[in-house]
Amino acid sequence: MTDSRIHCGVLPLKKATEEKAQAMRDAAADSFKSMLKEQGEITFNSRWSRVKESLRDDPRYKSVKHEDRELLFNEYISELKAVEHAAERETRAKREEQDKLRERERELRKRKEREEHEMERVRLKIRRKEAVTSFQALLVERIKDPMASWTESKPKLEKDPQGRATNSDLDSADMEKLFRDHVKMLQERRARDFRALLAEFLTSEAASQETDDGKTVLNSWSTAKRLIKSDPRYNKVPSEDREALWRRYAEDMIRRQKSSHDSKEEKHTDARGRKSLESSKNPLESGRSHERR
């Protein structure tokens, strides 16, 4: 019983002594690290061999066992590195977030610029289309002569009170092209009307009538001219173009007449051939019939 009581009394005392000693070691370790922290020149790249000499006179240095000093120093350096790495990660994360934010802002600006550019392009396209339509309407109103020239017509068009010939959405080259297209259309319409005139008067019946000297409306321009010159469409075509248009029309009509005649002749020849063939067959058929009888 006595030994048991002694044993029970010694253990708590020993434990208390050990705990006190551990607490002293922990306190000494904390003081040692505080000492290191106070040394501003110590960083996570510092080496124990280079800094220990500057610490020897500090009581906190001496309060730690020789074999523990470098271990505590290395622990402190590890803590510094962990803090540094954490700071770097945080800085990197912030930088990446800022980069992403700037990239999003840049994309938004680009998208906005593209949208604005597209809207402006559409607006310009609409305005140009309206300007073209307005200028074409002006040409229809003012330019009736297929022989009109751009140089002479431009000053007159620019006097338009609606400003359709001075629209900034159309440059001079655009307007000149539209003018020339309009004049070309007038010339084509004039030629088309003249061809219609020829078709009305230079019919097959008219072409079959010959003068005493063998002239017809298809082989003599003067003969055809007498027939059509009273029509207003005749005078709308320049004199140098009339005969050329008539000649093309006459040649085309002669080709059609020849083609029609050749076709009729071919049909007539075929009909005569069939009739001759049938005639040659009939005597043979009659002979065979007689033999059978």
PDB file of C-alpha atoms in Angstrom:
ATOM      1  CA  MET A   1       0.000   0.000   0.000  1.00  0.00           C
ATOM      2  CA  THR A   2       2.818   2.374   0.880  1.00  0.00           C
ATOM      3  CA  ASP A   3       4.565   1.798  -2.483  1.00  0.00           C
ATOM      4  CA  SER A   4       1.293   2.295  -4.268  1.00  0.00           C
ATOM      5  CA  ARG A   5       0.681   5.596  -2.541  1.00  0.00           C
ATOM      6  CA  ILE A   6       4.221   6.714  -3.323  1.00  0.00           C
ATOM      7  CA  HIS A   7       3.791   5.705  -6.945  1.00  0.00           C
ATOM      8  CA  CYS A   8       0.485   7.563  -7.179  1.00  0.00           C
ATOM      9  CA  GLY A   9       2.079  10.688  -5.736  1.00  0.00           C
ATOM     10  CA  VAL A  10       5.167  10.609  -7.919  1.00  0.00           C
ATOM     11  CA  LEU A  11       3.406  10.269 -11.271  1.00  0.00           C
ATOM     12  CA  PRO A  12       1.405  13.488 -11.066  1.00  0.00           C
ATOM     13  CA  LEU A  13       4.468  15.328  -9.863  1.00  0.00           C
ATOM     14  CA  LYS A  14       6.540  13.950 -12.725  1.00  0.00           C
ATOM     15  CA  LYS A  15       3.846  14.811 -15.210  1.00  0.00           C
ATOM     16  CA  ALA A  16       3.560  18.315 -13.840  1.00  0.00           C
ATOM     17  CA  THR A  17       7.312  18.716 -14.041  1.00  0.00           C
ATOM     18  CA  GLU A  18       7.340  17.523 -17.662  1.00  0.00           C
ATOM     19  CA  GLU A  19       4.477  19.798 -18.599  1.00  0.00           C
ATOM     20  CA  LYS A  20       6.240  22.732 -16.971  1.00  0.00           C
ATOM     21  CA  ALA A  21       9.451  21.908 -18.796  1.00  0.00           C
ATOM     22  CA  GLN A  22       7.553  21.607 -22.097  1.00  0.00           C
ATOM     23  CA  ALA A  23       5.848  24.914 -21.457  1.00  0.00           C
ATOM     24  CA  MET A  24       9.226  26.506 -20.834  1.00  0.00           C
ATOM     25  CA  ARG A  25      10.587  25.005 -24.043  1.00  0.00           C
ATOM     26  CA  ASP A  26       7.533  26.228 -25.970  1.00  0.00           C
ATOM     27  CA  ALA A  27       7.900  29.679 -24.470  1.00  0.00           C
ATOM     28  CA  ALA A  28      11.588  29.688 -25.325  1.00  0.00           C
ATOM     29  CA  ALA A  29      10.772  28.574 -28.880  1.00  0.00           C
ATOM     30  CA  ASP A  30       8.177  31.333 -29.249  1.00  0.00           C
ATOM     31  CA  SER A  31      10.645  33.876 -27.892  1.00  0.00           C
ATOM     32  CA  PHE A  32      13.288  32.580 -30.290  1.00  0.00           C
ATOM     33  CA  LYS A  33      10.936  32.992 -33.267  1.00  0.00           C
ATOM     34  CA  SER A  34       9.955  36.451 -32.020  1.00  0.00           C
ATOM     35  CA  MET A  35      13.628  37.295 -31.981  1.00  0.00           C
ATOM     36  CA  LEU A  36      13.962  36.077 -35.560  1.00  0.00           C
ATOM     37  CA  LYS A  37      10.913  38.083 -36.564  1.00  0.00           C
ATOM     38  CA  GLU A  38      12.412  41.228 -35.097  1.00  0.00           C
ATOM     39  CA  GLN A  39      15.405  40.806 -37.367  1.00  0.00           C
ATOM     40  CA  GLY A  40      14.146  42.656 -40.414  1.00  0.00           C
ATOM     41  CA  GLU A  41      16.843  41.302 -42.678  1.00  0.00           C
ATOM     42  CA  ILE A  42      15.749  37.673 -42.218  1.00  0.00           C
ATOM     43  CA  THR A  43      13.660  36.478 -45.168  1.00  0.00           C
ATOM     44  CA  PHE A  44      12.558  33.086 -46.459  1.00  0.00           C
ATOM     45  CA  ASN A  45      15.805  32.967 -48.458  1.00  0.00           C
ATOM     46  CA  SER A  46      18.049  33.477 -45.419  1.00  0.00           C
ATOM     47  CA  ARG A  47      20.502  30.790 -44.248  1.00  0.00           C
ATOM     48  CA  TRP A  48      21.091  29.836 -40.589  1.00  0.00           C
ATOM     49  CA  SER A  49      24.839  29.810 -41.044  1.00  0.00           C
ATOM     50  CA  ARG A  50      24.759  33.464 -42.091  1.00  0.00           C
ATOM     51  CA  VAL A  51      22.430  34.899 -39.448  1.00  0.00           C
ATOM     52  CA  LYS A  52      23.270  32.992 -36.261  1.00  0.00           C
ATOM     53  CA  GLU A  53      26.320  35.109 -35.431  1.00  0.00           C
ATOM     54  CA  SER A  54      24.179  38.238 -35.234  1.00  0.00           C
ATOM     55  CA  LEU A  55      21.870  36.540 -32.722  1.00  0.00           C
ATOM     56  CA  ARG A  56      24.321  35.115 -30.208  1.00  0.00           C
ATOM     57  CA  ASP A  57      24.134  38.003 -27.746  1.00  0.00           C
ATOM     58  CA  ASP A  58      20.339  37.903 -27.469  1.00  0.00           C
ATOM     59  CA  PRO A  59      19.135  36.081 -24.315  1.00  0.00           C
ATOM     60  CA  ARG A  60      16.375  34.458 -26.320  1.00  0.00           C
ATOM     61  CA  TYR A  61      19.033  32.833 -28.475  1.00  0.00           C
ATOM     62  CA  LYS A  62      20.700  31.337 -25.427  1.00  0.00           C
ATOM     63  CA  SER A  63      17.405  30.173 -23.912  1.00  0.00           C
ATOM     64  CA  VAL A  64      17.112  27.524 -26.629  1.00  0.00           C
ATOM     65  CA  LYS A  65      19.286  24.453 -26.747  1.00  0.00           C
ATOM     66  CA  HIS A  66      22.013  24.414 -29.333  1.00  0.00           C
ATOM     67  CA  GLU A  67      20.517  21.503 -31.253  1.00  0.00           C
ATOM     68  CA  ASP A  68      17.066  23.171 -31.381  1.00  0.00           C
ATOM     69  CA  ARG A  69      18.124  26.560 -32.679  1.00  0.00           C
ATOM     70  CA  GLU A  70      18.570  25.622 -36.342  1.00  0.00           C
ATOM     71  CA  LEU A  71      15.404  23.508 -36.249  1.00  0.00           C
ATOM     72  CA  LEU A  72      13.401  26.477 -34.956  1.00  0.00           C
ATOM     73  CA  PHE A  73      15.059  28.720 -37.512  1.00  0.00           C
ATOM     74  CA  ASN A  74      14.087  26.318 -40.302  1.00  0.00           C
ATOM     75  CA  GLU A  75      10.522  26.166 -38.952  1.00  0.00           C
ATOM     76  CA  TYR A  76      10.405  29.961 -38.984  1.00  0.00           C
ATOM     77  CA  ILE A  77      11.747  30.043 -42.557  1.00  0.00           C
ATOM     78  CA  SER A  78       9.086  27.479 -43.565  1.00  0.00           C
ATOM     79  CA  GLU A  79       6.428  29.691 -42.006  1.00  0.00           C
ATOM     80  CA  LEU A  80       7.796  32.687 -43.918  1.00  0.00           C
ATOM     81  CA  LYS A  81       7.743  30.675 -47.138  1.00  0.00           C
ATOM     82  CA  ALA A  82       4.175  29.540 -46.473  1.00  0.00           C
ATOM     83  CA  VAL A  83       3.118  33.139 -45.884  1.00  0.00           C
ATOM     84  CA  GLU A  84       4.990  34.264 -48.992  1.00  0.00           C
ATOM     85  CA  HIS A  85       3.461  31.516 -51.122  1.00  0.00           C
ATOM     86  CA  ALA A  86       0.001  32.306 -49.789  1.00  0.00           C
ATOM     87  CA  ALA A  87       0.548  35.974 -50.613  1.00  0.00           C
ATOM     88  CA  GLU A  88       1.765  35.041 -54.085  1.00  0.00           C
ATOM     89  CA  ARG A  89      -1.269  32.830 -54.656  1.00  0.00           C
ATOM     90  CA  GLU A  90      -3.567  35.586 -53.507  1.00  0.00           C
ATOM     91  CA  THR A  91      -1.771  38.124 -55.679  1.00  0.00           C
ATOM     92  CA  ARG A  92      -1.867  35.755 -58.649  1.00  0.00           C
ATOM     93  CA  ALA A  93      -5.545  35.036 -58.089  1.00  0.00           C
ATOM     94  CA  LYS A  94      -6.308  38.753 -57.921  1.00  0.00           C
ATOM     95  CA  ARG A  95      -4.229  39.391 -61.027  1.00  0.00           C
ATOM     96  CA  GLU A  96      -5.976  36.586 -62.915  1.00  0.00           C
ATOM     97  CA  GLU A  97      -9.349  37.900 -61.833  1.00  0.00           C
ATOM     98  CA  GLN A  98      -8.373  41.388 -62.943  1.00  0.00           C
ATOM     99  CA  ASP A  99      -7.106  39.987 -66.254  1.00  0.00           C
ATOM    100  CA  LYS A 100     -10.397  38.153 -66.765  1.00  0.00           C
ATOM    101  CA  LEU A 101     -12.314  41.291 -65.905  1.00  0.00           C
ATOM    102  CA  ARG A 102     -10.242  43.354 -68.334  1.00  0.00           C
ATOM    103  CA  GLU A 103     -10.701  40.675 -71.010  1.00  0.00           C
ATOM    104  CA  ARG A 104     -14.468  40.698 -70.493  1.00  0.00           C
ATOM    105  CA  GLU A 105     -14.480  44.477 -70.673  1.00  0.00           C
ATOM    106  CA  ARG A 106     -12.360  44.339 -73.834  1.00  0.00           C
ATOM    107  CA  GLU A 107     -14.714  41.804 -75.421  1.00  0.00           C
ATOM    108  CA  LEU A 108     -17.704  43.928 -74.473  1.00  0.00           C
ATOM    109  CA  ARG A 109     -16.067  46.988 -76.031  1.00  0.00           C
ATOM    110  CA  LYS A 110     -15.241  45.047 -79.186  1.00  0.00           C
ATOM    111  CA  ARG A 111     -18.768  43.679 -79.407  1.00  0.00           C
ATOM    112  CA  LYS A 112     -20.197  47.139 -78.890  1.00  0.00           C
ATOM    113  CA  GLU A 113     -17.867  48.547 -81.541  1.00  0.00           C
ATOM    114  CA  ARG A 114     -18.865  45.777 -83.969  1.00  0.00           C
ATOM    115  CA  GLU A 115     -22.544  46.392 -83.300  1.00  0.00           C
ATOM    116  CA  GLU A 116     -22.118  50.141 -83.724  1.00  0.00           C
ATOM    117  CA  HIS A 117     -20.105  49.592 -86.897  1.00  0.00           C
ATOM    118  CA  GLU A 118     -22.765  47.251 -88.274  1.00  0.00           C
ATOM    119  CA  MET A 119     -25.530  49.693 -87.372  1.00  0.00           C
ATOM    120  CA  GLU A 120     -23.618  52.499 -89.063  1.00  0.00           C
ATOM    121  CA  ARG A 121     -23.030  50.316 -92.126  1.00  0.00           C
ATOM    122  CA  VAL A 122     -26.750  49.523 -92.320  1.00  0.00           C
ATOM    123  CA  ARG A 123     -27.638  53.193 -91.859  1.00  0.00           C
ATOM    124  CA  LEU A 124     -25.254  54.213 -94.628  1.00  0.00           C
ATOM    125  CA  LYS A 125     -26.605  51.471 -96.877  1.00  0.00           C
ATOM    126  CA  ILE A 126     -30.188  52.634 -96.297  1.00  0.00           C
ATOM    127  CA  ARG A 127     -29.248  56.269 -96.822  1.00  0.00           C
ATOM    128  CA  ARG A 128     -27.374  55.442-100.020  1.00  0.00           C
ATOM    129  CA  LYS A 129     -30.281  53.375-101.314  1.00  0.00           C
ATOM    130  CA  GLU A 130     -32.640  56.259-100.600  1.00  0.00           C
ATOM    131  CA  ALA A 131     -30.232  58.675-102.293  1.00  0.00           C
ATOM    132  CA  VAL A 132     -30.033  56.428-105.371  1.00  0.00           C
ATOM    133  CA  THR A 133     -33.821  56.125-105.549  1.00  0.00           C
ATOM    134  CA  SER A 134     -34.248  59.901-105.201  1.00  0.00           C
ATOM    135  CA  PHE A 135     -31.649  60.647-107.874  1.00  0.00           C
ATOM    136  CA  GLN A 136     -33.200  58.112-110.255  1.00  0.00           C
ATOM    137  CA  ALA A 137     -36.578  59.789-109.728  1.00  0.00           C
ATOM    138  CA  LEU A 138     -34.951  63.131-110.565  1.00  0.00           C
ATOM    139  CA  LEU A 139     -33.511  61.658-113.767  1.00  0.00           C
ATOM    140  CA  VAL A 140     -36.938  60.365-114.800  1.00  0.00           C
ATOM    141  CA  GLU A 141     -38.404  63.823-114.182  1.00  0.00           C
ATOM    142  CA  ARG A 142     -35.709  65.887-115.883  1.00  0.00           C
ATOM    143  CA  ILE A 143     -33.847  63.745-118.439  1.00  0.00           C
ATOM    144  CA  LYS A 144     -36.071  62.771-121.360  1.00  0.00           C
ATOM    145  CA  ASP A 145     -33.550  63.013-124.191  1.00  0.00           C
ATOM    146  CA  PRO A 146     -31.627  59.792-124.917  1.00  0.00           C
ATOM    147  CA  MET A 147     -28.824  61.921-126.368  1.00  0.00           C
ATOM    148  CA  ALA A 148     -28.368  64.028-123.219  1.00  0.00           C
ATOM    149  CA  SER A 149     -24.791  64.409-121.939  1.00  0.00           C
ATOM    150  CA  TRP A 150     -23.664  64.306-118.320  1.00  0.00           C
ATOM    151  CA  THR A 151     -21.559  67.455-118.641  1.00  0.00           C
ATOM    152  CA  GLU A 152     -24.500  69.545-119.826  1.00  0.00           C
ATOM    153  CA  SER A 153     -27.101  67.911-117.606  1.00  0.00           C
ATOM    154  CA  LYS A 154     -25.224  67.989-114.287  1.00  0.00           C
ATOM    155  CA  PRO A 155     -25.569  71.765-113.622  1.00  0.00           C
ATOM    156  CA  LYS A 156     -29.292  71.576-114.365  1.00  0.00           C
ATOM    157  CA  LEU A 157     -29.771  68.607-112.065  1.00  0.00           C
ATOM    158  CA  GLU A 158     -27.886  70.355-109.253  1.00  0.00           C
ATOM    159  CA  LYS A 159     -30.516  73.099-109.268  1.00  0.00           C
ATOM    160  CA  ASP A 160     -33.089  70.625-107.986  1.00  0.00           C
ATOM    161  CA  PRO A 161     -34.760  72.325-104.962  1.00  0.00           C
ATOM    162  CA  GLN A 162     -34.903  68.988-103.129  1.00  0.00           C
ATOM    163  CA  GLY A 163     -31.131  68.618-103.392  1.00  0.00           C
ATOM    164  CA  ARG A 164     -31.349  65.170-104.925  1.00  0.00           C
ATOM    165  CA  ALA A 165     -28.298  65.831-107.116  1.00  0.00           C
ATOM    166  CA  THR A 166     -26.179  67.195-104.253  1.00  0.00           C
ATOM    167  CA  ASN A 167     -26.760  64.439-101.699  1.00  0.00           C
ATOM    168  CA  SER A 168     -23.566  63.693 -99.749  1.00  0.00           C
ATOM    169  CA  ASP A 169     -24.448  59.990 -99.731  1.00  0.00           C
ATOM    170  CA  LEU A 170     -23.779  59.884-103.491  1.00  0.00           C
ATOM    171  CA  ASP A 171     -20.490  60.981-104.985  1.00  0.00           C
ATOM    172  CA  SER A 172     -20.125  62.392-108.465  1.00  0.00           C
ATOM    173  CA  ALA A 173     -19.009  59.065-109.934  1.00  0.00           C
ATOM    174  CA  ASP A 174     -22.135  57.346-108.573  1.00  0.00           C
ATOM    175  CA  MET A 175     -24.416  59.995-110.041  1.00  0.00           C
ATOM    176  CA  GLU A 176     -22.674  59.917-113.413  1.00  0.00           C
ATOM    177  CA  LYS A 177     -23.069  56.134-113.603  1.00  0.00           C
ATOM    178  CA  LEU A 178     -26.760  56.382-112.696  1.00  0.00           C
ATOM    179  CA  PHE A 179     -27.161  59.103-115.331  1.00  0.00           C
ATOM    180  CA  ARG A 180     -25.501  56.970-118.013  1.00  0.00           C
ATOM    181  CA  ASP A 181     -27.622  53.958-117.044  1.00  0.00           C
ATOM    182  CA  HIS A 182     -30.728  56.134-117.350  1.00  0.00           C
ATOM    183  CA  VAL A 183     -29.699  57.468-120.771  1.00  0.00           C
ATOM    184  CA  LYS A 184     -28.885  53.945-121.941  1.00  0.00           C
ATOM    185  CA  MET A 185     -32.350  52.837-120.846  1.00  0.00           C
ATOM    186  CA  LEU A 186     -33.878  55.735-122.832  1.00  0.00           C
ATOM    187  CA  GLN A 187     -31.864  54.746-125.892  1.00  0.00           C
ATOM    188  CA  GLU A 188     -32.930  51.114-125.583  1.00  0.00           C
ATOM    189  CA  ARG A 189     -36.558  52.159-125.179  1.00  0.00           C
ATOM    190  CA  ARG A 190     -36.272  54.415-128.229  1.00  0.00           C
ATOM    191  CA  ALA A 191     -34.783  51.584-130.300  1.00  0.00           C
ATOM    192  CA  ARG A 192     -37.459  49.204-129.022  1.00  0.00           C
ATOM    193  CA  ASP A 193     -40.201  51.659-130.019  1.00  0.00           C
ATOM    194  CA  PHE A 194     -38.636  52.054-133.467  1.00  0.00           C
ATOM    195  CA  ARG A 195     -38.527  48.278-133.942  1.00  0.00           C
ATOM    196  CA  ALA A 196     -42.196  48.153-132.938  1.00  0.00           C
ATOM    197  CA  LEU A 197     -42.873  50.821-135.579  1.00  0.00           C
ATOM    198  CA  LEU A 198     -41.104  48.725-138.213  1.00  0.00           C
ATOM    199  CA  ALA A 199     -43.081  45.646-137.181  1.00  0.00           C
ATOM    200  CA  GLU A 200     -46.367  47.532-137.518  1.00  0.00           C
ATOM    201  CA  PHE A 201     -45.699  48.892-141.006  1.00  0.00           C
ATOM    202  CA  LEU A 202     -43.216  46.532-142.632  1.00  0.00           C
ATOM    203  CA  THR A 203     -45.500  43.509-142.661  1.00  0.00           C
ATOM    204  CA  SER A 204     -45.334  40.539-145.005  1.00  0.00           C
ATOM    205  CA  GLU A 205     -48.063  42.117-147.073  1.00  0.00           C
ATOM    206  CA  ALA A 206     -46.128  45.369-147.377  1.00  0.00           C
ATOM    207  CA  ALA A 207     -42.956  43.450-148.208  1.00  0.00           C
ATOM    208  CA  SER A 208     -44.699  41.646-151.067  1.00  0.00           C
ATOM    209  CA  GLN A 209     -45.401  44.912-152.879  1.00  0.00           C
ATOM    210  CA  GLU A 210     -42.710  45.961-155.334  1.00  0.00           C
ATOM    211  CA  THR A 211     -42.159  49.258-157.096  1.00  0.00           C
ATOM    212  CA  ASP A 212     -41.639  49.439-160.842  1.00  0.00           C
ATOM    213  CA  ASP A 213     -37.895  49.187-160.340  1.00  0.00           C
ATOM    214  CA  GLY A 214     -38.212  46.113-158.063  1.00  0.00           C
ATOM    215  CA  LYS A 215     -37.815  47.840-154.713  1.00  0.00           C
ATOM    216  CA  THR A 216     -39.619  46.692-151.557  1.00  0.00           C
ATOM    217  CA  VAL A 217     -39.716  47.853-147.954  1.00  0.00           C
ATOM    218  CA  LEU A 218     -37.200  45.112-147.162  1.00  0.00           C
ATOM    219  CA  ASN A 219     -34.549  45.863-149.787  1.00  0.00           C
ATOM    220  CA  SER A 220     -34.858  49.640-150.014  1.00  0.00           C
ATOM    221  CA  TRP A 221     -34.492  52.006-147.069  1.00  0.00           C
ATOM    222  CA  SER A 222     -35.962  54.909-149.025  1.00  0.00           C
ATOM    223  CA  THR A 223     -39.053  52.827-149.798  1.00  0.00           C
ATOM    224  CA  ALA A 224     -39.474  51.796-146.168  1.00  0.00           C
ATOM    225  CA  LYS A 225     -38.797  55.343-144.972  1.00  0.00           C
ATOM    226  CA  ARG A 226     -41.667  56.794-146.994  1.00  0.00           C
ATOM    227  CA  LEU A 227     -43.978  54.367-145.227  1.00  0.00           C
ATOM    228  CA  ILE A 228     -42.978  55.131-141.632  1.00  0.00           C
ATOM    229  CA  LYS A 229     -41.608  58.695-141.543  1.00  0.00           C
ATOM    230  CA  SER A 230     -44.923  60.252-140.545  1.00  0.00           C
ATOM    231  CA  ASP A 231     -44.985  58.333-137.245  1.00  0.00           C
ATOM    232  CA  PRO A 232     -43.657  60.284-134.178  1.00  0.00           C
ATOM    233  CA  ARG A 233     -41.459  57.330-133.245  1.00  0.00           C
ATOM    234  CA  TYR A 234     -39.500  57.844-136.463  1.00  0.00           C
ATOM    235  CA  ASN A 235     -38.216  61.292-135.502  1.00  0.00           C
ATOM    236  CA  LYS A 236     -37.166  60.197-132.018  1.00  0.00           C
ATOM    237  CA  VAL A 237     -34.368  58.062-133.467  1.00  0.00           C
ATOM    238  CA  PRO A 238     -31.254  59.838-134.792  1.00  0.00           C
ATOM    239  CA  SER A 239     -31.015  59.729-138.567  1.00  0.00           C
ATOM    240  CA  GLU A 240     -27.742  57.781-138.436  1.00  0.00           C
ATOM    241  CA  ASP A 241     -29.419  55.000-136.419  1.00  0.00           C
ATOM    242  CA  ARG A 242     -32.655  54.625-138.363  1.00  0.00           C
ATOM    243  CA  GLU A 243     -31.260  52.837-141.389  1.00  0.00           C
ATOM    244  CA  ALA A 244     -29.136  50.493-139.251  1.00  0.00           C
ATOM    245  CA  LEU A 245     -32.183  49.469-137.197  1.00  0.00           C
ATOM    246  CA  TRP A 246     -34.243  49.035-140.371  1.00  0.00           C
ATOM    247  CA  ARG A 247     -31.519  46.942-141.991  1.00  0.00           C
ATOM    248  CA  ARG A 248     -31.293  44.557-139.031  1.00  0.00           C
ATOM    249  CA  TYR A 249     -35.079  44.236-138.964  1.00  0.00           C
ATOM    250  CA  ALA A 250     -35.270  43.635-142.749  1.00  0.00           C
ATOM    251  CA  GLU A 251     -32.509  41.006-142.685  1.00  0.00           C
ATOM    252  CA  ASP A 252     -34.227  39.208-139.837  1.00  0.00           C
ATOM    253  CA  MET A 253     -37.575  39.283-141.628  1.00  0.00           C
ATOM    254  CA  ILE A 254     -36.032  38.001-144.870  1.00  0.00           C
ATOM    255  CA  ARG A 255     -34.448  35.113-142.941  1.00  0.00           C
ATOM    256  CA  ARG A 256     -37.799  34.252-141.386  1.00  0.00           C
ATOM    257  CA  GLN A 257     -39.532  34.372-144.778  1.00  0.00           C
ATOM    258  CA  LYS A 258     -36.855  32.162-146.322  1.00  0.00           C
ATOM    259  CA  SER A 259     -37.060  29.703-143.453  1.00  0.00           C
ATOM    260  CA  SER A 260     -40.847  29.574-143.792  1.00  0.00           C
ATOM    261  CA  HIS A 261     -40.599  29.113-147.566  1.00  0.00           C
ATOM    262  CA  ASP A 262     -38.011  26.340-147.212  1.00  0.00           C
ATOM    263  CA  SER A 263     -40.204  24.584-144.684  1.00  0.00           C
ATOM    264  CA  LYS A 264     -43.228  24.750-146.975  1.00  0.00           C
ATOM    265  CA  GLU A 265     -41.146  23.557-149.911  1.00  0.00           C
ATOM    266  CA  GLU A 266     -39.867  20.638-147.874  1.00  0.00           C
ATOM    267  CA  LYS A 267     -43.394  19.651-146.877  1.00  0.00           C
ATOM    268  CA  HIS A 268     -44.535  19.927-150.514  1.00  0.00           C
ATOM    269  CA  THR A 269     -41.634  17.740-151.667  1.00  0.00           C
ATOM    270  CA  ASP A 270     -42.434  15.141-149.022  1.00  0.00           C
ATOM    271  CA  ALA A 271     -46.073  15.107-150.067  1.00  0.00           C
ATOM    272  CA  ARG A 272     -45.162  14.575-153.730  1.00  0.00           C
ATOM    273  CA  GLY A 273     -42.784  11.789-152.776  1.00  0.00           C
ATOM    274  CA  ARG A 274     -45.425   9.985-150.764  1.00  0.00           C
ATOM    275  CA  LYS A 275     -47.946  10.346-153.614  1.00  0.00           C
ATOM    276  CA  SER A 276     -45.457   8.949-156.129  1.00  0.00           C
ATOM    277  CA  LEU A 277     -44.670   6.024-153.833  1.00  0.00           C
ATOM    278  CA  GLU A 278     -48.339   5.212-153.419  1.00  0.00           C
ATOM    279  CA  SER A 279     -48.843   5.348-157.201  1.00  0.00           C
ATOM    280  CA  SER A 280     -46.006   2.890-157.766  1.00  0.00           C
ATOM    281  CA  LYS A 281     -47.487   0.501-155.227  1.00  0.00           C
ATOM    282  CA  ASN A 282     -50.990   0.437-156.763  1.00  0.00           C
ATOM    283  CA  PRO A 283     -50.133  -1.548-159.997  1.00  0.00           C
ATOM    284  CA  LEU A 284     -48.405  -4.194-157.923  1.00  0.00           C
ATOM    285  CA  GLU A 285     -51.370  -4.488-155.622  1.00  0.00           C
ATOM    286  CA  SER A 286     -53.692  -4.775-158.638  1.00  0.00           C
ATOM    287  CA  GLY A 287     -51.530  -7.534-160.164  1.00  0.00           C
ATOM    288  CA  ARG A 288     -51.511  -9.580-156.984  1.00  0.00           C
ATOM    289  CA  SER A 289     -55.272  -9.232-156.701  1.00  0.00           C
ATOM    290  CA  HIS A 290     -55.718 -10.456-160.295  1.00  0.00           C
ATOM    291  CA  GLU A 291     -53.486 -13.480-159.702  1.00  0.00           C
ATOM    292  CA  ARG A 292     -55.474 -14.474-156.636  1.00  0.00           C
ATOM    293  CA  ARG A 293     -58.635 -14.369-158.679  1.00  0.00           C
TER     294      ARG A 293
END
